[in-house]
Coordinates of N, CA and C in Angstrom, one line a residue:
X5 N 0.8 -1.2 0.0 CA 0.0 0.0 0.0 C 0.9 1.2 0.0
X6 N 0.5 2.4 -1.1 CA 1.8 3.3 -0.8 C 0.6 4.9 0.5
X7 N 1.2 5.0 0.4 CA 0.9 6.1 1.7 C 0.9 7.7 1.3
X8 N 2.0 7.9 0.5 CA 2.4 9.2 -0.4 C 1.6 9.7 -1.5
X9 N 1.6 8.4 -2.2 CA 1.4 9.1 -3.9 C 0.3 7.6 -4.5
X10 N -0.1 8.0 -5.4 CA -0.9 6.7 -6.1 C -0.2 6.6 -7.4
X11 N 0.5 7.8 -7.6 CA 1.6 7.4 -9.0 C 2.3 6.2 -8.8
X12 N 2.6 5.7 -10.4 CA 3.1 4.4 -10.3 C 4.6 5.0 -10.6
X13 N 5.9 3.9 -10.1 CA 7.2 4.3 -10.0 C 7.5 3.9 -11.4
X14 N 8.4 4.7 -11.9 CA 8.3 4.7 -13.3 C 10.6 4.5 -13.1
X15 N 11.2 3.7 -14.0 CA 12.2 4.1 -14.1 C 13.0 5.3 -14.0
X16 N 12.6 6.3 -14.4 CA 13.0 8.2 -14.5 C 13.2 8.4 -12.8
X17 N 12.3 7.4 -11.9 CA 12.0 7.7 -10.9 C 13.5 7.9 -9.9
X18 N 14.3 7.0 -10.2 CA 15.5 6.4 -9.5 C 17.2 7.3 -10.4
X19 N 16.7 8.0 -10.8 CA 17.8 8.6 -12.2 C 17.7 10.0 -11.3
X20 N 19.6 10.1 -11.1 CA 19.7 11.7 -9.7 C 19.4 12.8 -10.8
X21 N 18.9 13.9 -10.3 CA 18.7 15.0 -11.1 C 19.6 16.4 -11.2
X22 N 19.7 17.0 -11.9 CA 21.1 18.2 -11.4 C 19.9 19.5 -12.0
X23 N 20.1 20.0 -10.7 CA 18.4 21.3 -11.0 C 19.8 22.8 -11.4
X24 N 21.1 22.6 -11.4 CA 21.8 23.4 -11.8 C 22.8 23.1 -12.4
X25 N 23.6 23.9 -14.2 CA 24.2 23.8 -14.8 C 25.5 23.5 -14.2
X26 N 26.2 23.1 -15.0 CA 27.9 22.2 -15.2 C 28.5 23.4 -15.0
X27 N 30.0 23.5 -14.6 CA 30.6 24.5 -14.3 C 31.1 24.5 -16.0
X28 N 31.9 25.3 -16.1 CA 32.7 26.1 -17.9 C 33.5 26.6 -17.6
X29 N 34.2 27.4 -18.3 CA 35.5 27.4 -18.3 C 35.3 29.5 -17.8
X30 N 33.9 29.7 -18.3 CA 34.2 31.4 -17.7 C 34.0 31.1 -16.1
X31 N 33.6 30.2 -15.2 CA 33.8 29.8 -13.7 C 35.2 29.9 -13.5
X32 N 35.7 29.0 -14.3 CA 37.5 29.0 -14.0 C 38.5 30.4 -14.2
X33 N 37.6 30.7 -14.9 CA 38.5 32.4 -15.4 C 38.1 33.6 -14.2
X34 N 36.8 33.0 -13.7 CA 36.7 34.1 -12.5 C 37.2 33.9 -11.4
X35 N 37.2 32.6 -11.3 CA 38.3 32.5 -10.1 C 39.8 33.0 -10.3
X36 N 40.1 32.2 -11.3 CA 41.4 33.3 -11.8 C 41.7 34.4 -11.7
X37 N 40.6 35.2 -12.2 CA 41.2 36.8 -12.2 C 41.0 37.1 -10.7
X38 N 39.8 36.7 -9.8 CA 39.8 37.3 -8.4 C 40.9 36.8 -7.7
X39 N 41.5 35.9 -7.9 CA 42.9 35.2 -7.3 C 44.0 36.0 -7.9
X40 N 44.2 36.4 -9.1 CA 45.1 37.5 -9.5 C 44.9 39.0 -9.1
X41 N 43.5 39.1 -9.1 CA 43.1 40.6 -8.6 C 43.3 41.0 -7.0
X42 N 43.5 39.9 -6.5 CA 43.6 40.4 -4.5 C 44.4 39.7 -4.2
X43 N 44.2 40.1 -2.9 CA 45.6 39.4 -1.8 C 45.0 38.8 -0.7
X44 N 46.1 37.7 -1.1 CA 45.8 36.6 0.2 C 44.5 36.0 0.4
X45 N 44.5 35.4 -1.1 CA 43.3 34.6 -1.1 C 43.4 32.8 -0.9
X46 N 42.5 32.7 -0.3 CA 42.2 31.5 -0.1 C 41.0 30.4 -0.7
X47 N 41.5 29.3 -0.8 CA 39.8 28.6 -1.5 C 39.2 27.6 -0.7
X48 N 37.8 27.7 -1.0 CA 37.6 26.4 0.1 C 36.6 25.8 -0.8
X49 N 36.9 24.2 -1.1 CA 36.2 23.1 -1.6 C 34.9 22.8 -1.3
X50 N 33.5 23.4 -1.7 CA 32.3 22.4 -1.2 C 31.9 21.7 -2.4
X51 N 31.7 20.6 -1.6 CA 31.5 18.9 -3.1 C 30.3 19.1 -3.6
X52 N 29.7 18.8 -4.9 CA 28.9 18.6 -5.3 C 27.9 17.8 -4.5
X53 N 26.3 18.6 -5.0 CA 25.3 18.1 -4.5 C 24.0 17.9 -5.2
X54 N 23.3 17.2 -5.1 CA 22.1 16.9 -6.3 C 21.9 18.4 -6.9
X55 N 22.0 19.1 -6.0 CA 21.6 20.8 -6.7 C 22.6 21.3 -7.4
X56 N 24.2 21.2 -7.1 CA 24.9 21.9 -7.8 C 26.3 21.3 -7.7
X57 N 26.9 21.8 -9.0 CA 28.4 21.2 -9.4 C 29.3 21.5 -8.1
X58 N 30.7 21.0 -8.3 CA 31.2 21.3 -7.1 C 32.0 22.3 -7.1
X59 N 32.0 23.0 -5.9 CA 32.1 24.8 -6.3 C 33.4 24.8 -5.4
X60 N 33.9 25.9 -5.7 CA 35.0 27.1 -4.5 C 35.0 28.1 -4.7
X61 N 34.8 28.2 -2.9 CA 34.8 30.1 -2.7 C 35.7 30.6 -2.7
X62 N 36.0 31.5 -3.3 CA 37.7 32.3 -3.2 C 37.4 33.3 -2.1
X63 N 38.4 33.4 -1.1 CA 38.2 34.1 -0.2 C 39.6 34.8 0.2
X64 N 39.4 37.0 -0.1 CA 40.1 37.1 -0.3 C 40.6 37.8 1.1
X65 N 41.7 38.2 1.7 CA 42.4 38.5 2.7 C 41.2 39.8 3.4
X66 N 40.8 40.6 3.2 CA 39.8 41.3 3.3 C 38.4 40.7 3.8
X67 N 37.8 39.5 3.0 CA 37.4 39.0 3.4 C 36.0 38.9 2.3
X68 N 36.3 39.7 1.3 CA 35.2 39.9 0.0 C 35.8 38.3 -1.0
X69 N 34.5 37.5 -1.4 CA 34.4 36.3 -1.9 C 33.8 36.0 -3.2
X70 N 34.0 34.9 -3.6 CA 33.2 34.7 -4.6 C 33.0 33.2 -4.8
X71 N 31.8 32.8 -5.2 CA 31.4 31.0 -5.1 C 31.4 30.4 -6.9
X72 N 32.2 30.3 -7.1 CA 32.1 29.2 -8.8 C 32.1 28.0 -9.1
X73 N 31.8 27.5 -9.7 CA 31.3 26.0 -9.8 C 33.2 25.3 -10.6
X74 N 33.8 24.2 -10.2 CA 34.9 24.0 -10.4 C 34.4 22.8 -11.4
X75 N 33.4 21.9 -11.1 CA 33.2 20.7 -11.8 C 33.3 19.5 -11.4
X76 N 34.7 19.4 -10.6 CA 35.6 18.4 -10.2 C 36.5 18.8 -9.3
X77 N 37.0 18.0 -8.1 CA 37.8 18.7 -6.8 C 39.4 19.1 -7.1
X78 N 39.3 18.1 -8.6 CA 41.0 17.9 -9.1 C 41.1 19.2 -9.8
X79 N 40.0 19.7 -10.6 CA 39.8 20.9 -11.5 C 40.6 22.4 -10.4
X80 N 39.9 22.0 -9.3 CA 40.0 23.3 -8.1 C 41.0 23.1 -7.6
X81 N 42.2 21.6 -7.3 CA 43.5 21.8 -7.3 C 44.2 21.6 -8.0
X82 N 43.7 22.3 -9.2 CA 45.1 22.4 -10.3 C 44.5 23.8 -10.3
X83 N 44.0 24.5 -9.9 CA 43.4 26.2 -10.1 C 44.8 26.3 -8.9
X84 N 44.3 25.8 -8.0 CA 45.3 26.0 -6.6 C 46.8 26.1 -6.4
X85 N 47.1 24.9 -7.3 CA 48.5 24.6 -7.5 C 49.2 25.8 -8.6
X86 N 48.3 25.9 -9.3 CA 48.8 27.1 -10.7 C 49.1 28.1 -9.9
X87 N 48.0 28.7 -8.9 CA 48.1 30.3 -8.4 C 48.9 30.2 -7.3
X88 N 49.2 28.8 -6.2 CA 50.4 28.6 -5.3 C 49.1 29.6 -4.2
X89 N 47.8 29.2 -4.2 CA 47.2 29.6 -2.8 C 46.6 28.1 -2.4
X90 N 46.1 28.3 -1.0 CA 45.6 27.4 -0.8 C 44.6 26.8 -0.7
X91 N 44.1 25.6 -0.6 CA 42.8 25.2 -1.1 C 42.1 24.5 0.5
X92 N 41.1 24.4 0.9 CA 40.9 23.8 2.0 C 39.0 23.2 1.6
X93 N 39.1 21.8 2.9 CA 37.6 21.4 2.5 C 36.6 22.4 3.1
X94 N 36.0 22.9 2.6 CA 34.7 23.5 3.6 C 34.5 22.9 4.9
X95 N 33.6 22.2 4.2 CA 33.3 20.7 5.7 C 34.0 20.6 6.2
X96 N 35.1 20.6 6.0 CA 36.2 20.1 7.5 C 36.2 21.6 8.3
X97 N 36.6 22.1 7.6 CA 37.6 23.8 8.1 C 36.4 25.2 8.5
X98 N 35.5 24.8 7.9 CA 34.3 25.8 7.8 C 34.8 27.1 7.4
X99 N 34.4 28.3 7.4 CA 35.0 29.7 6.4 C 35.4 30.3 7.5
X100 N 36.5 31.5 6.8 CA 37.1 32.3 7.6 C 35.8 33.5 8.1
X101 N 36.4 33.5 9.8 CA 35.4 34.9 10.3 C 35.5 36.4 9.3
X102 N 36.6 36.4 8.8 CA 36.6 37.8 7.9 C 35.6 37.5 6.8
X103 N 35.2 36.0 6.4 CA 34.4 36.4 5.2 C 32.9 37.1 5.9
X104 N 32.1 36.8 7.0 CA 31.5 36.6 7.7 C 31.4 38.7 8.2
X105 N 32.2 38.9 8.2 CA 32.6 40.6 8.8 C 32.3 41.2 7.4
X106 N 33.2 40.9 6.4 CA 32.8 41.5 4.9 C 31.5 41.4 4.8
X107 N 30.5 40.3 4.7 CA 28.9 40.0 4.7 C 28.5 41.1 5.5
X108 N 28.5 41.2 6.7 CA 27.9 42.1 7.6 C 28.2 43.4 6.9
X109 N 29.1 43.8 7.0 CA 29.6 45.6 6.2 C 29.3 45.3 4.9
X110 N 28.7 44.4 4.1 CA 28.2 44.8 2.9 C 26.7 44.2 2.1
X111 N 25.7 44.6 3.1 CA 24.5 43.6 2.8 C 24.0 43.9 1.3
X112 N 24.7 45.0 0.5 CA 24.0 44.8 -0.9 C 24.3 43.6 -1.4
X113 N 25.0 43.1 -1.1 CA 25.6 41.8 -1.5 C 24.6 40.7 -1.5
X114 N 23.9 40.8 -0.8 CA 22.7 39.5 -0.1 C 21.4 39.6 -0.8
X115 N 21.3 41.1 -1.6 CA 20.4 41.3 -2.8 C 20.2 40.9 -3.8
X116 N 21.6 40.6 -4.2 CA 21.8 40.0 -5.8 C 21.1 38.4 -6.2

């Protein structure tokens, strides 16, 4: 007896879905330039999730960031190893308090 739904389970049913686009190569170029453009930036790895590719936030000494889709964990350390910053897991490490102080002193940011 199902309890939920009276739809019947159809193959489609069991197939993961991705509700957001693949990372590309202008992802990679914005991390680039904001890693060229500031100082003492940092990245941190969050893994892909049914909703979205796997991203890194560039986090720059200041504490102003940016989130882009990498694709692949290896993609975001060979970004890392090129620019000689470093890379860390999210989940392990969680973010720096300066990104967290930047957010506060700049809520236009939370508009977009």
């Amino acid at each position: 007896m199902r309890w939920l739904s009276r739809r019947r389970a159809t193959a489609d049913d069991h197939t993961p879905t991705k509700l957001d686009r693949e990372a590309n190569a202008d992802d990679l170029a914005a991390l680039d330039a904001f890693i060229v453009d500031r100082h003492g930036v940092e990245l941190y790895l969050e893994p892909e999730t049914t909703a979205t590719d796997t991203t890194v936030v560039a986090i720059a000494d200041d504490g102003e960031w940016i989130r882009r889709r990498t694709g692949t964990p290896r993609a975001a350390q060979r970004l890392a190893h090129r620019r000689s910053v470093p890379l860390y897991e999210a989940a392990r490490v969680g973010y720096p308090e300066r990104m967290r102080v930047w957010n506060r002193n700049h809520p236009e940011r939370r508009m977009r």
